[in-house]
Amino acid sequence: MRVAISQRVENVSHYHELRDCLDHQWIPFLEQIGLQVVLIPNQLKDPSAYYRDLNIKGLILSGGNDPALLEQARNVSKERDVTEAALIKTARALGHPIVGVCRGMQYLCLQLGEKLRRIEGHVAQRHTLICETGFTYPDGIEVNSYHNWALTELSPKSPFQRMAQTKDNSIEAIKHRTDPIYGIMWHPEREKYYSEHDLNFFKNIFIHD
């Protein structure tokens, strides 16, 4: 199965360049579960057409960059926001699965009507998840954390279900009530050894036997 993955934008000032980039660890992680990976540039004239033309069947929104919609956002890329908004719209229209990781989950939440708040103590940390019944991860599992913004409550008419949270009420995993859309706030690609729970989570979403 061929999946698209979005990229962060970095300002490389000493070269006077803006660069799209992705952690190298994403590729072996996704190849390990049998996925072909297409990296999405952030300067496309028509991201929707690009997605459709390459016969892509799923979408991963990666980490990095704050969404520009947030007050006090840092290291933003409006080009990335525009690209990801188009990709989300297209993948949803086609009924394709979508997974947002860290910033990717944040952006999904903002696009679908949720609000985020700034949070302390979630950068370069590890914490324990409190998991809902039916989530594919065991209750009490430990994950990494690299984010300054959190979803701490769902709106009354939220399209999402809470699947895991931390003891300080940061919602760490969500799934859409009707569509194949998921979000996690940790980075599976940053683990020294890939977690079987993370591999199985992505495999169950994208690989259909």
mmCIF file of C-alpha atoms in Angstrom:
data_model
loop_
_atom_site.group_PDB
_atom_site.id
_atom_site.type_symbol
_atom_site.label_atom_id
_atom_site.label_comp_id
_atom_site.label_asym_id
_atom_site.label_seq_id
_atom_site.Cartn_x
_atom_site.Cartn_y
_atom_site.Cartn_z
ATOM 1 C CA MET A 1 0.000 0.000 0.000
ATOM 2 C CA ARG A 2 1.250 3.466 -0.867
ATOM 3 C CA VAL A 3 0.866 6.183 1.774
ATOM 4 C CA ALA A 4 1.706 9.877 1.753
ATOM 5 C CA ILE A 5 3.519 11.555 4.625
ATOM 6 C CA SER A 6 3.732 15.290 5.170
ATOM 7 C CA GLN A 7 6.975 17.068 6.032
ATOM 8 C CA ARG A 8 8.047 19.785 8.423
ATOM 9 C CA VAL A 9 9.513 23.065 7.128
ATOM 10 C CA GLU A 10 12.843 24.278 8.490
ATOM 11 C CA ASN A 11 14.548 27.621 7.916
ATOM 12 C CA VAL A 12 18.241 26.912 7.264
ATOM 13 C CA SER A 13 19.408 30.472 7.741
ATOM 14 C CA HIS A 14 23.098 30.041 6.906
ATOM 15 C CA TYR A 15 22.084 28.774 3.457
ATOM 16 C CA HIS A 16 19.150 31.195 3.124
ATOM 17 C CA GLU A 17 16.901 28.222 2.388
ATOM 18 C CA LEU A 18 13.538 26.889 3.487
ATOM 19 C CA ARG A 19 13.640 23.103 3.419
ATOM 20 C CA ASP A 20 11.068 20.351 3.667
ATOM 21 C CA CYS A 21 12.401 17.586 5.883
ATOM 22 C CA LEU A 22 11.445 14.326 7.543
ATOM 23 C CA ASP A 23 13.155 12.252 10.207
ATOM 24 C CA HIS A 24 15.027 9.402 8.494
ATOM 25 C CA GLN A 25 13.548 6.985 11.014
ATOM 26 C CA TRP A 26 10.080 7.285 9.477
ATOM 27 C CA ILE A 27 11.037 5.357 6.349
ATOM 28 C CA PRO A 28 12.320 2.115 7.958
ATOM 29 C CA PHE A 29 9.428 2.273 10.434
ATOM 30 C CA LEU A 30 6.833 2.359 7.656
ATOM 31 C CA GLU A 31 8.686 -0.068 5.388
ATOM 32 C CA GLN A 32 8.819 -2.564 8.258
ATOM 33 C CA ILE A 33 5.033 -2.884 8.091
ATOM 34 C CA GLY A 34 5.001 -3.101 4.298
ATOM 35 C CA LEU A 35 4.131 0.445 3.250
ATOM 36 C CA GLN A 36 5.463 2.373 0.264
ATOM 37 C CA VAL A 37 6.099 5.978 1.274
ATOM 38 C CA VAL A 38 5.554 9.158 -0.751
ATOM 39 C CA LEU A 39 6.939 12.375 0.757
ATOM 40 C CA ILE A 40 4.716 15.383 0.113
ATOM 41 C CA PRO A 41 6.429 18.714 -0.719
ATOM 42 C CA ASN A 42 5.002 21.908 0.756
ATOM 43 C CA GLN A 43 5.256 24.017 -2.403
ATOM 44 C CA LEU A 44 2.855 22.068 -4.606
ATOM 45 C CA LYS A 45 0.520 24.053 -6.800
ATOM 46 C CA ASP A 46 -2.204 21.432 -6.293
ATOM 47 C CA PRO A 47 -1.580 18.994 -3.400
ATOM 48 C CA SER A 48 -4.919 17.282 -4.043
ATOM 49 C CA ALA A 49 -4.041 16.434 -7.649
ATOM 50 C CA TYR A 50 -0.579 15.252 -6.580
ATOM 51 C CA TYR A 51 -2.137 12.904 -4.026
ATOM 52 C CA ARG A 52 -4.663 11.521 -6.496
ATOM 53 C CA ASP A 53 -2.240 11.153 -9.420
ATOM 54 C CA LEU A 54 0.239 9.039 -7.445
ATOM 55 C CA ASN A 55 -2.382 6.438 -6.485
ATOM 56 C CA ILE A 56 -1.904 7.077 -2.787
ATOM 57 C CA LYS A 57 -4.231 5.196 -0.424
ATOM 58 C CA GLY A 58 -3.566 6.758 2.977
ATOM 59 C CA LEU A 59 -2.130 9.811 4.719
ATOM 60 C CA ILE A 60 0.224 10.401 7.649
ATOM 61 C CA LEU A 61 0.611 13.913 9.050
ATOM 62 C CA SER A 62 4.035 14.069 10.681
ATOM 63 C CA GLY A 63 5.367 16.199 13.535
ATOM 64 C CA GLY A 64 7.166 19.542 13.652
ATOM 65 C CA ASN A 65 6.040 23.185 13.222
ATOM 66 C CA ASP A 66 3.227 24.713 15.248
ATOM 67 C CA PRO A 67 -0.029 25.211 13.337
ATOM 68 C CA ALA A 68 -0.282 28.891 12.411
ATOM 69 C CA LEU A 69 -3.860 28.964 13.749
ATOM 70 C CA LEU A 70 -2.563 28.865 17.325
ATOM 71 C CA GLU A 71 -1.947 32.042 19.288
ATOM 72 C CA GLN A 72 1.708 32.301 20.353
ATOM 73 C CA ALA A 73 2.602 29.680 17.766
ATOM 74 C CA ARG A 74 6.303 29.271 17.032
ATOM 75 C CA ASN A 75 8.171 27.945 14.021
ATOM 76 C CA VAL A 76 5.091 28.029 11.805
ATOM 77 C CA SER A 77 4.728 27.298 8.101
ATOM 78 C CA LYS A 78 1.599 28.574 6.411
ATOM 79 C CA GLU A 79 2.606 26.641 3.278
ATOM 80 C CA ARG A 80 2.569 23.437 5.271
ATOM 81 C CA ASP A 81 -0.803 24.286 6.796
ATOM 82 C CA VAL A 82 -2.288 24.880 3.336
ATOM 83 C CA THR A 83 -0.778 21.661 1.990
ATOM 84 C CA GLU A 84 -2.032 19.534 4.875
ATOM 85 C CA ALA A 85 -5.512 21.064 4.769
ATOM 86 C CA ALA A 86 -5.792 20.069 1.105
ATOM 87 C CA LEU A 87 -4.476 16.566 1.805
ATOM 88 C CA ILE A 88 -6.912 16.019 4.676
ATOM 89 C CA LYS A 89 -9.837 17.145 2.534
ATOM 90 C CA THR A 90 -8.809 14.872 -0.337
ATOM 91 C CA ALA A 91 -8.072 11.794 1.771
ATOM 92 C CA ARG A 92 -11.398 12.175 3.602
ATOM 93 C CA ALA A 93 -13.300 12.538 0.331
ATOM 94 C CA LEU A 94 -11.717 9.303 -0.889
ATOM 95 C CA GLY A 95 -12.386 7.461 2.374
ATOM 96 C CA HIS A 96 -8.682 6.900 2.987
ATOM 97 C CA PRO A 97 -7.212 6.370 6.463
ATOM 98 C CA ILE A 98 -5.431 9.320 8.085
ATOM 99 C CA VAL A 99 -3.063 9.278 11.063
ATOM 100 C CA GLY A 100 -1.825 12.484 12.682
ATOM 101 C CA VAL A 101 1.337 12.304 14.785
ATOM 102 C CA CYS A 102 2.015 15.050 17.365
ATOM 103 C CA ARG A 103 1.593 18.251 15.306
ATOM 104 C CA GLY A 104 -0.364 16.079 12.866
ATOM 105 C CA MET A 105 -2.928 15.230 15.546
ATOM 106 C CA GLN A 106 -3.019 18.877 16.615
ATOM 107 C CA TYR A 107 -3.738 20.001 13.069
ATOM 108 C CA LEU A 108 -6.471 17.402 12.608
ATOM 109 C CA CYS A 109 -8.099 18.664 15.799
ATOM 110 C CA LEU A 110 -7.980 22.284 14.663
ATOM 111 C CA GLN A 111 -9.311 21.420 11.213
ATOM 112 C CA LEU A 112 -12.245 19.529 12.708
ATOM 113 C CA GLY A 113 -13.267 22.087 15.306
ATOM 114 C CA GLU A 114 -11.324 21.284 18.477
ATOM 115 C CA LYS A 115 -9.277 23.697 20.586
ATOM 116 C CA LEU A 116 -5.762 23.282 21.949
ATOM 117 C CA ARG A 117 -4.073 24.906 24.909
ATOM 118 C CA ARG A 118 -0.460 25.468 25.807
ATOM 119 C CA ILE A 119 0.879 22.890 28.253
ATOM 120 C CA GLU A 120 4.024 22.477 30.358
ATOM 121 C CA GLY A 121 6.082 19.382 31.048
ATOM 122 C CA HIS A 122 5.517 17.574 27.768
ATOM 123 C CA VAL A 123 8.802 18.257 25.940
ATOM 124 C CA ALA A 124 11.564 15.609 25.959
ATOM 125 C CA GLN A 125 9.664 13.580 28.561
ATOM 126 C CA ARG A 126 8.220 10.117 28.927
ATOM 127 C CA HIS A 127 4.859 9.496 30.531
ATOM 128 C CA THR A 128 2.304 6.794 31.144
ATOM 129 C CA LEU A 129 -0.924 6.458 29.197
ATOM 130 C CA ILE A 130 -4.344 5.887 30.707
ATOM 131 C CA CYS A 131 -6.044 3.963 27.897
ATOM 132 C CA GLU A 132 -9.709 3.529 27.117
ATOM 133 C CA THR A 133 -11.240 0.080 26.685
ATOM 134 C CA GLY A 134 -10.905 -0.977 23.072
ATOM 135 C CA PHE A 135 -7.699 0.951 22.360
ATOM 136 C CA THR A 136 -4.983 -1.208 20.816
ATOM 137 C CA TYR A 137 -2.373 -0.137 23.389
ATOM 138 C CA PRO A 138 -2.270 -1.608 26.907
ATOM 139 C CA ASP A 139 -3.200 0.618 29.826
ATOM 140 C CA GLY A 140 -0.105 1.953 31.576
ATOM 141 C CA ILE A 141 2.198 1.869 28.554
ATOM 142 C CA GLU A 142 4.952 4.503 28.528
ATOM 143 C CA VAL A 143 5.449 6.779 25.501
ATOM 144 C CA ASN A 144 7.665 9.730 24.577
ATOM 145 C CA SER A 145 6.487 13.336 24.498
ATOM 146 C CA TYR A 146 7.697 16.374 22.522
ATOM 147 C CA HIS A 147 4.859 18.901 22.399
ATOM 148 C CA ASN A 148 3.933 22.311 23.823
ATOM 149 C CA TRP A 149 0.246 22.230 22.841
ATOM 150 C CA ALA A 150 -2.382 19.763 23.981
ATOM 151 C CA LEU A 151 -5.980 18.769 23.528
ATOM 152 C CA THR A 152 -7.273 18.632 27.108
ATOM 153 C CA GLU A 153 -10.989 18.252 26.503
ATOM 154 C CA LEU A 154 -13.294 17.400 23.620
ATOM 155 C CA SER A 155 -16.007 19.799 22.528
ATOM 156 C CA PRO A 156 -19.634 18.732 23.201
ATOM 157 C CA LYS A 157 -20.173 17.796 19.549
ATOM 158 C CA SER A 158 -16.674 16.543 18.896
ATOM 159 C CA PRO A 159 -16.257 14.080 16.013
ATOM 160 C CA PHE A 160 -13.504 12.397 18.032
ATOM 161 C CA GLN A 161 -13.361 9.817 20.792
ATOM 162 C CA ARG A 162 -10.673 9.956 23.471
ATOM 163 C CA MET A 163 -8.585 6.770 23.366
ATOM 164 C CA ALA A 164 -5.751 7.646 25.770
ATOM 165 C CA GLN A 165 -4.666 10.453 28.070
ATOM 166 C CA THR A 166 -2.062 11.292 30.701
ATOM 167 C CA LYS A 167 -2.719 11.940 34.384
ATOM 168 C CA ASP A 168 -2.704 15.713 33.735
ATOM 169 C CA ASN A 169 -5.605 15.264 31.265
ATOM 170 C CA SER A 170 -3.590 15.764 28.089
ATOM 171 C CA ILE A 171 -5.434 13.688 25.487
ATOM 172 C CA GLU A 172 -2.757 11.577 23.812
ATOM 173 C CA ALA A 173 -4.765 9.508 21.327
ATOM 174 C CA ILE A 174 -8.038 10.004 19.454
ATOM 175 C CA LYS A 175 -10.085 8.362 16.765
ATOM 176 C CA HIS A 176 -12.888 9.759 14.640
ATOM 177 C CA ARG A 177 -16.359 8.453 15.413
ATOM 178 C CA THR A 178 -17.255 7.633 11.807
ATOM 179 C CA ASP A 179 -14.202 8.095 9.558
ATOM 180 C CA PRO A 180 -10.844 6.227 9.554
ATOM 181 C CA ILE A 181 -9.026 9.166 11.167
ATOM 182 C CA TYR A 182 -6.662 8.733 14.122
ATOM 183 C CA GLY A 183 -4.262 10.849 16.134
ATOM 184 C CA ILE A 184 -1.432 10.127 18.554
ATOM 185 C CA MET A 185 0.717 12.686 20.362
ATOM 186 C CA TRP A 186 3.891 10.592 20.735
ATOM 187 C CA HIS A 187 6.531 9.909 18.072
ATOM 188 C CA PRO A 188 6.800 6.197 17.203
ATOM 189 C CA GLU A 189 9.720 6.912 14.864
ATOM 190 C CA ARG A 190 11.861 8.369 17.675
ATOM 191 C CA GLU A 191 12.085 5.208 19.748
ATOM 192 C CA LYS A 192 15.507 3.522 19.741
ATOM 193 C CA TYR A 193 13.728 0.247 19.053
ATOM 194 C CA TYR A 194 10.371 0.476 17.312
ATOM 195 C CA SER A 195 7.518 -0.562 19.584
ATOM 196 C CA GLU A 196 5.458 -3.552 18.479
ATOM 197 C CA HIS A 197 2.395 -1.669 19.700
ATOM 198 C CA ASP A 198 3.221 1.248 17.385
ATOM 199 C CA LEU A 199 3.957 -1.038 14.440
ATOM 200 C CA ASN A 200 0.697 -2.921 14.953
ATOM 201 C CA PHE A 201 -1.266 0.322 15.348
ATOM 202 C CA PHE A 202 -0.149 1.567 11.933
ATOM 203 C CA LYS A 203 -0.425 -1.874 10.356
ATOM 204 C CA ASN A 204 -4.024 -2.300 11.512
ATOM 205 C CA ILE A 205 -4.941 1.058 9.997
ATOM 206 C CA PHE A 206 -3.146 0.861 6.666
ATOM 207 C CA ILE A 207 -2.630 -2.820 5.841
ATOM 208 C CA HIS A 208 -5.717 -4.766 4.847
ATOM 209 C CA ASP A 209 -5.182 -8.500 4.283
#
